CSV table of C-alpha atoms in Angstrom, one decimal:
chain,number,residue,atom,x,y,z
A,26,UNK,CA,110.4,100.1,150.1
A,27,UNK,CA,110.1,102.6,147.3
A,28,UNK,CA,109.3,99.5,145.3
A,29,UNK,CA,108.9,100.9,142.3
A,30,UNK,CA,112.6,102.1,141.9
A,31,UNK,CA,114.1,99.1,143.9
A,32,UNK,CA,112.7,96.8,141.1
A,33,UNK,CA,113.2,98.8,138.4
A,34,UNK,CA,116.7,99.1,138.9
A,35,UNK,CA,116.9,94.7,139.8
A,36,UNK,CA,114.8,95.0,136.5
A,37,UNK,CA,118.6,96.1,134.5
A,38,UNK,CA,120.8,95.0,136.9
A,39,UNK,CA,121.9,92.8,140.2
A,40,UNK,CA,121.4,95.2,143.5
A,41,UNK,CA,121.9,93.1,146.8
A,42,UNK,CA,120.1,94.1,150.2
A,43,UNK,CA,123.7,95.4,151.3
A,44,UNK,CA,124.0,97.5,147.9
A,45,UNK,CA,120.7,98.8,148.3
A,46,UNK,CA,121.5,100.0,151.6
A,47,UNK,CA,123.9,101.9,150.7
A,48,UNK,CA,122.0,103.6,147.8
A,49,UNK,CA,119.5,104.5,149.6
A,50,UNK,CA,121.6,106.9,151.8
A,51,UNK,CA,121.7,108.7,147.8
A,52,UNK,CA,118.0,109.4,147.7
A,53,UNK,CA,116.0,112.2,149.3
A,54,UNK,CA,112.1,111.0,149.1
A,55,UNK,CA,110.0,114.1,148.1
A,56,UNK,CA,105.9,113.4,149.1
A,57,UNK,CA,104.8,116.4,146.7
A,58,UNK,CA,101.1,117.9,146.3
A,59,UNK,CA,99.4,118.2,142.6
A,60,UNK,CA,100.9,121.3,140.6
A,61,UNK,CA,104.2,121.3,142.8
A,62,UNK,CA,107.1,123.1,142.1
A,63,UNK,CA,110.6,120.6,141.7
A,64,UNK,CA,112.6,123.2,139.4
A,65,UNK,CA,111.8,127.1,137.8
A,66,UNK,CA,113.4,128.5,134.7
A,67,UNK,CA,116.0,130.6,135.7
A,68,UNK,CA,117.5,127.8,138.6
A,69,UNK,CA,120.4,125.2,138.3
A,70,UNK,CA,118.4,121.6,138.3
A,71,UNK,CA,120.6,120.1,140.7
A,72,UNK,CA,118.7,116.5,141.1
A,73,UNK,CA,117.2,113.6,138.4
A,74,UNK,CA,114.4,112.8,139.5
A,75,UNK,CA,112.1,109.4,140.1
A,76,UNK,CA,108.7,108.6,139.6
A,77,UNK,CA,107.9,106.5,142.6
A,78,UNK,CA,103.8,107.4,142.2
A,79,UNK,CA,102.0,110.5,140.4
A,80,UNK,CA,103.7,112.1,137.7
A,81,UNK,CA,105.9,114.9,136.2
A,82,UNK,CA,105.5,117.9,133.8
A,83,UNK,CA,108.5,119.0,132.2
A,84,UNK,CA,107.1,122.6,130.0
A,85,UNK,CA,108.7,126.2,129.4
A,86,UNK,CA,107.3,129.6,128.8
A,87,UNK,CA,107.3,130.5,124.6
A,88,UNK,CA,107.7,133.9,123.0
A,89,UNK,CA,103.9,134.5,123.6
A,90,UNK,CA,104.0,133.8,127.1
A,91,UNK,CA,102.4,130.4,126.1
A,92,UNK,CA,102.8,126.9,128.9
A,93,UNK,CA,104.8,124.4,125.6
A,94,UNK,CA,105.1,120.8,127.4
A,95,UNK,CA,107.8,119.1,126.3
A,96,UNK,CA,108.1,115.7,128.2
A,97,UNK,CA,106.3,113.9,131.0
A,98,UNK,CA,107.6,111.1,133.4
A,99,UNK,CA,105.2,108.5,134.5
A,100,UNK,CA,105.7,105.7,137.0
A,101,UNK,CA,109.0,104.1,137.0
A,102,UNK,CA,110.3,107.5,134.5
A,103,UNK,CA,113.1,109.7,135.4
A,104,UNK,CA,113.2,113.4,134.5
A,105,UNK,CA,115.5,116.2,134.5
A,106,UNK,CA,117.0,118.9,132.6
A,107,UNK,CA,119.6,117.0,131.5
A,108,UNK,CA,122.5,120.3,130.2
A,109,UNK,CA,121.6,121.9,133.6
A,110,UNK,CA,121.7,118.8,135.9
A,111,UNK,CA,125.2,118.0,134.1
A,112,UNK,CA,127.1,121.7,132.8
A,113,UNK,CA,125.3,123.1,136.3
A,114,UNK,CA,123.7,125.6,134.6
A,115,UNK,CA,120.8,127.5,134.4
A,116,UNK,CA,117.5,125.5,132.9
A,117,UNK,CA,114.8,127.2,130.4
A,118,UNK,CA,112.3,124.8,131.9
A,119,UNK,CA,109.9,124.2,134.7
A,120,UNK,CA,109.1,120.6,136.3
A,121,UNK,CA,105.7,120.4,138.6
A,122,UNK,CA,103.4,117.7,138.8
A,123,UNK,CA,100.8,116.8,137.3
A,124,UNK,CA,99.4,115.0,140.2
A,125,UNK,CA,100.0,114.1,144.3
A,126,UNK,CA,103.2,112.2,143.7
A,127,UNK,CA,106.3,110.4,145.3
A,128,UNK,CA,108.9,111.9,143.9
A,129,UNK,CA,112.7,110.9,144.7
A,130,UNK,CA,115.7,113.0,144.3
A,131,UNK,CA,119.6,112.4,143.7
A,132,UNK,CA,121.5,115.4,143.8
A,133,UNK,CA,124.1,116.1,141.5
A,134,UNK,CA,126.5,115.7,144.7
A,135,UNK,CA,125.0,112.8,145.3
A,136,UNK,CA,125.3,111.2,141.7
A,137,UNK,CA,128.5,111.4,141.6
A,138,UNK,CA,129.4,109.7,144.6
A,139,UNK,CA,126.6,107.0,144.2
A,140,UNK,CA,128.5,106.2,140.5
A,141,UNK,CA,131.7,106.3,142.6
A,142,UNK,CA,130.5,103.5,145.5
A,143,UNK,CA,128.0,101.6,143.2
A,144,UNK,CA,129.7,100.3,139.7
A,145,UNK,CA,126.4,99.0,138.8
A,146,UNK,CA,124.2,102.2,138.9
A,147,UNK,CA,127.2,103.6,136.6
A,148,UNK,CA,125.5,100.4,134.5
A,149,UNK,CA,122.0,101.0,135.7
A,150,UNK,CA,122.1,104.5,134.5
A,151,UNK,CA,124.1,103.6,131.1
A,152,UNK,CA,121.3,101.3,130.3
A,153,UNK,CA,118.5,103.9,131.4
A,154,UNK,CA,119.9,106.7,129.3
A,155,UNK,CA,120.6,104.5,126.1
A,156,UNK,CA,116.6,103.7,126.6
A,157,UNK,CA,115.9,107.1,126.6
A,158,UNK,CA,118.7,108.1,123.6
A,159,UNK,CA,116.7,105.5,121.7
A,160,UNK,CA,113.2,106.1,122.3
A,161,UNK,CA,113.7,110.0,121.5
A,162,UNK,CA,115.3,108.0,118.2
A,163,UNK,CA,112.5,107.1,117.6
A,164,UNK,CA,110.2,109.8,118.6
A,165,UNK,CA,112.2,112.1,116.6
A,166,UNK,CA,111.2,109.1,113.7
A,167,UNK,CA,107.7,110.0,114.6
A,168,UNK,CA,107.7,113.7,113.8
A,169,UNK,CA,108.5,113.3,110.6
A,170,UNK,CA,106.5,110.6,109.0
A,171,UNK,CA,103.0,111.0,111.0
A,172,UNK,CA,100.7,113.9,110.7
A,173,UNK,CA,99.7,115.7,114.2
A,174,UNK,CA,96.3,113.2,114.1
A,175,UNK,CA,98.6,109.7,113.6
A,176,UNK,CA,101.3,111.1,116.2
A,177,UNK,CA,98.1,111.5,118.6
A,178,UNK,CA,96.2,108.2,117.9
A,179,UNK,CA,99.9,106.6,118.3
A,180,UNK,CA,100.5,107.8,121.6
A,181,UNK,CA,97.2,107.1,122.9
A,182,UNK,CA,97.4,103.8,122.2
A,183,UNK,CA,100.6,103.6,123.8
A,184,UNK,CA,100.3,105.4,126.6
A,185,UNK,CA,96.4,105.2,127.5
A,186,UNK,CA,97.8,105.6,131.3
A,187,UNK,CA,98.5,109.6,130.4
A,188,UNK,CA,94.8,110.1,128.2
A,189,UNK,CA,93.4,108.7,131.7
A,190,UNK,CA,95.3,110.6,133.8
A,191,UNK,CA,96.7,114.2,132.1
A,192,UNK,CA,94.0,116.6,131.6
A,193,UNK,CA,93.3,117.6,127.8
A,194,UNK,CA,94.8,120.7,127.8
A,195,UNK,CA,98.5,119.3,128.9
A,196,UNK,CA,98.4,116.8,125.9
A,197,UNK,CA,97.2,118.9,123.9
A,198,UNK,CA,100.2,120.9,124.7
A,199,UNK,CA,102.6,118.6,124.6
A,200,UNK,CA,101.7,117.3,121.2
A,201,UNK,CA,101.0,121.2,119.9
A,202,UNK,CA,98.2,120.9,119.0
A,203,UNK,CA,95.2,122.8,119.8
A,204,UNK,CA,92.6,121.1,123.0
A,205,UNK,CA,89.8,121.3,120.1
A,206,UNK,CA,91.5,119.4,118.1
A,207,UNK,CA,92.8,117.0,120.7
A,208,UNK,CA,88.8,116.9,122.6
A,209,UNK,CA,87.3,116.3,118.6
A,210,UNK,CA,90.1,113.2,118.1
A,211,UNK,CA,89.5,112.4,121.0
A,212,UNK,CA,85.9,111.8,120.2
A,213,UNK,CA,86.7,110.5,116.7
A,214,UNK,CA,88.9,107.6,118.5
A,215,UNK,CA,85.1,106.8,120.9
B,17,UNK,CA,146.0,104.9,116.9
B,18,UNK,CA,142.2,105.9,116.1
B,19,UNK,CA,143.5,108.6,118.0
B,20,UNK,CA,140.1,110.7,117.5
B,21,UNK,CA,138.5,107.4,119.5
B,22,UNK,CA,141.2,107.5,122.0
B,23,UNK,CA,141.5,111.1,122.8
B,24,UNK,CA,137.3,111.1,122.8
B,25,UNK,CA,137.3,108.6,125.9
B,26,UNK,CA,140.4,110.1,127.7
B,27,UNK,CA,137.9,113.7,128.2
B,28,UNK,CA,135.7,112.1,129.8
B,29,UNK,CA,137.4,108.6,131.6
B,30,UNK,CA,141.3,107.8,132.4
B,31,UNK,CA,142.5,104.7,130.3
B,32,UNK,CA,146.4,103.6,130.4
B,33,UNK,CA,147.7,102.2,128.0
B,34,UNK,CA,147.5,98.8,129.1
B,35,UNK,CA,143.5,99.3,128.8
B,36,UNK,CA,144.0,101.5,125.4
B,37,UNK,CA,145.2,97.5,124.8
B,38,UNK,CA,142.5,95.7,126.0
B,39,UNK,CA,139.4,98.4,124.5
B,40,UNK,CA,141.4,97.4,120.9
B,41,UNK,CA,140.5,94.5,120.8
B,42,UNK,CA,136.9,94.8,120.7
B,43,UNK,CA,137.0,97.2,117.8
B,44,UNK,CA,136.7,96.4,113.8
B,45,UNK,CA,138.1,99.7,111.8
B,46,UNK,CA,136.5,100.2,108.8
B,47,UNK,CA,137.9,102.4,106.0
B,48,UNK,CA,135.1,103.1,103.6
B,49,UNK,CA,134.7,104.7,100.4
B,50,UNK,CA,131.9,107.3,99.9
B,51,UNK,CA,127.9,106.2,99.8
B,52,UNK,CA,129.3,102.8,101.4
B,53,UNK,CA,126.6,100.9,103.7
B,54,UNK,CA,126.8,100.2,107.7
B,55,UNK,CA,123.0,99.1,107.5
B,56,UNK,CA,120.3,98.8,105.2
B,57,UNK,CA,116.9,98.7,105.9
B,58,UNK,CA,115.2,95.4,107.3
B,59,UNK,CA,118.6,94.2,108.9
B,60,UNK,CA,119.5,94.6,112.4
B,61,UNK,CA,122.0,97.5,113.5
B,62,UNK,CA,124.5,94.5,114.9
B,63,UNK,CA,127.1,97.4,116.0
B,64,UNK,CA,127.5,100.9,117.4
B,65,UNK,CA,129.7,103.2,114.8
B,66,UNK,CA,132.7,105.7,116.4
B,67,UNK,CA,132.9,108.0,113.4
B,68,UNK,CA,137.0,108.8,113.0
B,69,UNK,CA,137.1,110.5,110.1
B,70,UNK,CA,134.4,111.4,107.6
B,71,UNK,CA,131.3,111.5,108.1
B,72,UNK,CA,127.9,109.1,108.6
B,73,UNK,CA,123.9,110.0,107.6
B,74,UNK,CA,121.4,108.0,108.5
B,75,UNK,CA,117.8,107.8,107.1
B,76,UNK,CA,114.7,105.7,106.3
B,77,UNK,CA,112.2,105.6,103.3
B,78,UNK,CA,109.1,107.6,104.0
B,79,UNK,CA,105.4,106.0,102.3
B,80,UNK,CA,105.9,108.2,99.3
B,81,UNK,CA,109.5,106.8,98.8
B,82,UNK,CA,112.0,109.5,99.6
B,83,UNK,CA,115.0,109.5,101.8
B,84,UNK,CA,114.2,111.5,104.8
B,85,UNK,CA,117.3,112.2,107.2
B,86,UNK,CA,116.9,111.8,111.1
B,87,UNK,CA,121.0,112.2,111.8
B,88,UNK,CA,124.2,113.3,111.0
B,89,UNK,CA,127.3,112.0,112.4
B,90,UNK,CA,130.7,113.3,112.1
B,91,UNK,CA,134.0,112.9,113.7
B,92,UNK,CA,134.2,112.3,117.1
B,93,UNK,CA,130.3,111.0,117.4
B,94,UNK,CA,128.5,107.7,117.6
B,95,UNK,CA,125.6,106.4,115.6
B,96,UNK,CA,123.5,103.7,115.7
B,97,UNK,CA,120.1,102.7,115.5
B,98,UNK,CA,119.4,102.0,119.1
B,99,UNK,CA,116.5,100.2,119.9
B,100,UNK,CA,117.9,97.9,117.2
B,101,UNK,CA,121.0,97.4,118.6
B,102,UNK,CA,119.9,97.1,122.1
B,103,UNK,CA,117.0,94.6,121.8
B,104,UNK,CA,118.0,92.9,118.7
B,105,UNK,CA,115.9,93.6,116.0
B,106,UNK,CA,115.1,94.6,112.3
B,107,UNK,CA,115.9,98.2,111.7
B,108,UNK,CA,113.9,100.8,109.7
B,109,UNK,CA,117.2,103.3,108.8
B,110,UNK,CA,120.1,103.2,106.5
B,111,UNK,CA,123.5,104.5,107.7
B,112,UNK,CA,125.5,104.9,104.9
B,113,UNK,CA,128.9,107.4,104.8
B,114,UNK,CA,128.3,111.1,103.1
B,115,UNK,CA,132.2,111.0,102.5
B,116,UNK,CA,135.4,109.0,102.5
B,117,UNK,CA,135.3,107.4,106.2
B,118,UNK,CA,137.0,105.8,108.5
B,119,UNK,CA,134.6,104.3,111.3
B,120,UNK,CA,136.1,101.8,114.4
B,121,UNK,CA,132.8,98.9,114.4
B,122,UNK,CA,131.9,97.4,118.3
B,123,UNK,CA,129.1,94.4,117.7
B,124,UNK,CA,126.7,93.9,120.3
B,125,UNK,CA,128.6,90.4,121.4
B,126,UNK,CA,131.9,92.9,121.4
B,127,UNK,CA,130.1,96.0,123.3
B,128,UNK,CA,128.7,94.1,126.3
B,129,UNK,CA,132.3,91.9,126.2
B,130,UNK,CA,133.9,95.0,126.8
B,131,UNK,CA,131.5,96.6,129.3
B,132,UNK,CA,132.7,93.8,131.5
B,133,UNK,CA,136.8,93.9,130.9
B,134,UNK,CA,137.0,98.0,131.5
B,135,UNK,CA,134.5,99.3,133.6
B,136,UNK,CA,136.0,102.8,132.9
B,137,UNK,CA,133.8,102.1,129.5
B,138,UNK,CA,130.5,101.5,131.3
B,139,UNK,CA,131.0,105.5,132.5
B,140,UNK,CA,132.3,106.6,129.6
B,141,UNK,CA,129.1,105.2,127.9
B,142,UNK,CA,127.2,106.4,130.3
B,143,UNK,CA,128.8,110.2,129.9
B,144,UNK,CA,128.3,110.0,126.3
B,145,UNK,CA,124.6,108.2,126.6
B,146,UNK,CA,123.5,111.0,129.0
B,147,UNK,CA,124.7,113.5,126.9
B,148,UNK,CA,123.3,112.4,124.0
B,149,UNK,CA,119.8,112.8,126.2
B,150,UNK,CA,120.2,116.4,127.0
B,151,UNK,CA,121.1,116.7,123.1
B,152,UNK,CA,118.1,115.3,122.1
B,153,UNK,CA,116.1,117.0,124.9
B,154,UNK,CA,117.7,120.7,123.3
B,155,UNK,CA,116.7,119.7,120.4
B,156,UNK,CA,113.4,118.8,120.7
B,157,UNK,CA,112.4,122.7,122.9
B,158,UNK,CA,113.7,123.5,119.2
B,159,UNK,CA,111.3,121.9,117.1
B,160,UNK,CA,109.2,123.4,119.5
B,161,UNK,CA,110.2,127.5,119.5
B,162,UNK,CA,111.4,127.6,116.3
B,163,UNK,CA,110.6,128.3,112.5
B,164,UNK,CA,112.3,125.9,110.1
B,165,UNK,CA,114.6,129.6,109.2
B,166,UNK,CA,115.0,130.4,112.2
B,167,UNK,CA,116.2,126.1,113.1
B,168,UNK,CA,118.3,126.5,110.0
B,169,UNK,CA,120.0,129.4,111.2
B,170,UNK,CA,121.1,128.3,114.1
B,171,UNK,CA,122.1,124.4,113.1
B,172,UNK,CA,124.4,126.4,110.5
B,173,UNK,CA,125.9,128.9,112.7
B,174,UNK,CA,126.8,125.8,115.3
B,175,UNK,CA,127.8,123.3,113.6
B,176,UNK,CA,129.5,125.3,109.7
B,177,UNK,CA,131.3,122.0,109.0
B,178,UNK,CA,127.6,120.6,108.0
B,179,UNK,CA,127.1,123.0,105.8
B,180,UNK,CA,130.5,123.2,104.5
B,181,UNK,CA,130.7,119.3,103.5
B,182,UNK,CA,126.8,118.0,103.7
B,183,UNK,CA,125.0,118.7,100.6
B,184,UNK,CA,122.2,120.7,100.7
B,185,UNK,CA,120.2,118.4,99.5
B,186,UNK,CA,120.9,115.9,102.3
B,187,UNK,CA,120.0,119.4,105.2
B,188,UNK,CA,117.3,119.8,103.1
B,189,UNK,CA,116.1,116.1,104.4
B,190,UNK,CA,117.5,116.9,107.7
B,191,UNK,CA,115.7,119.9,107.9
B,192,UNK,CA,112.1,118.6,107.1
B,193,UNK,CA,112.8,121.6,104.1
B,194,UNK,CA,112.6,122.2,99.9
B,195,UNK,CA,116.5,122.1,98.4
B,196,UNK,CA,115.3,125.1,96.7
B,197,UNK,CA,114.1,127.2,100.4
B,198,UNK,CA,117.6,125.8,102.1
B,199,UNK,CA,119.2,128.1,99.1
B,200,UNK,CA,117.4,130.9,99.7
B,201,UNK,CA,118.0,130.8,103.6
B,202,UNK,CA,121.5,129.9,101.9
B,203,UNK,CA,121.7,132.9,100.3
B,204,UNK,CA,120.0,135.7,102.5
B,205,UNK,CA,122.4,134.2,105.3
B,206,UNK,CA,125.6,135.3,102.2
């Protein structure tokens, strides 16, 4: 059951079968079609989401009414609006499936109860969050030192699965480029 | 002893006096002058640092040999190169005091041993890392939606203590602006 989820946790902490059974009480599995929403602007983000299968995107709508994508989550990745989830505040974001997806949701209340019952999950999430901080630190460095073209080349080399399955206009939005420019870069690369 | 450190932990988890005594075994206190280094490029970042007093900056040297500041840490903040600290890899960064500082260091080995002995510290760091992810998510959104001028105004309103104690050229480097431009923005604000 949910092999990606259980294997991902077991990469970082010990989790025996009894603990798996306890853990699953806190999980709500969701089977979603393409372009279904998990969160809309002004709602409180009530859950943290694990991508068992498929892909999510997070975006906000800017002053000019453009959708500005700020993050993607591929298989094995977690996604939430952290401030909204932690502080119970309305979110400025939308979270939506990019394709048909299987998502595991843990609500705020379940998250706290799970951490109390299963201390190894406290450890797992400490490690996951620490790795997310490391990734944010690295991405931040790239933003300082790379041109947009270098950033695209680096991005498409590091995550070929994105470039395969995510529409070009979404990658352009994420990278702050025009779709035309991404199309040119792609041709250059080929 | 180290009131900022202990109070910061007690904001998030219970820590009785016995646990404080256990915790302090893992801490190395450092009294540093202005402009002393905790990390230099190509070294492995062996510790995570808490600012009990003073201020740290993290920077790398770019292709044009400019110092590019990517982060500051004020009192109560943590700083490390997370990838280097977690994966024992050489760092591209320098970490240096901005002013005379009192720093508490926890080495990689002590960090693991501390988490094993004091499970409430696992919880504390899970919360701290989660808040760091939330802050990175918010900063990322600002980079998409704000002009550099708006970012400076927002930054100087949110963190007046930075603008007071950090030299103008460092703030300029952090924000990716020229010192002249920061000086103009500052005059505008006054």
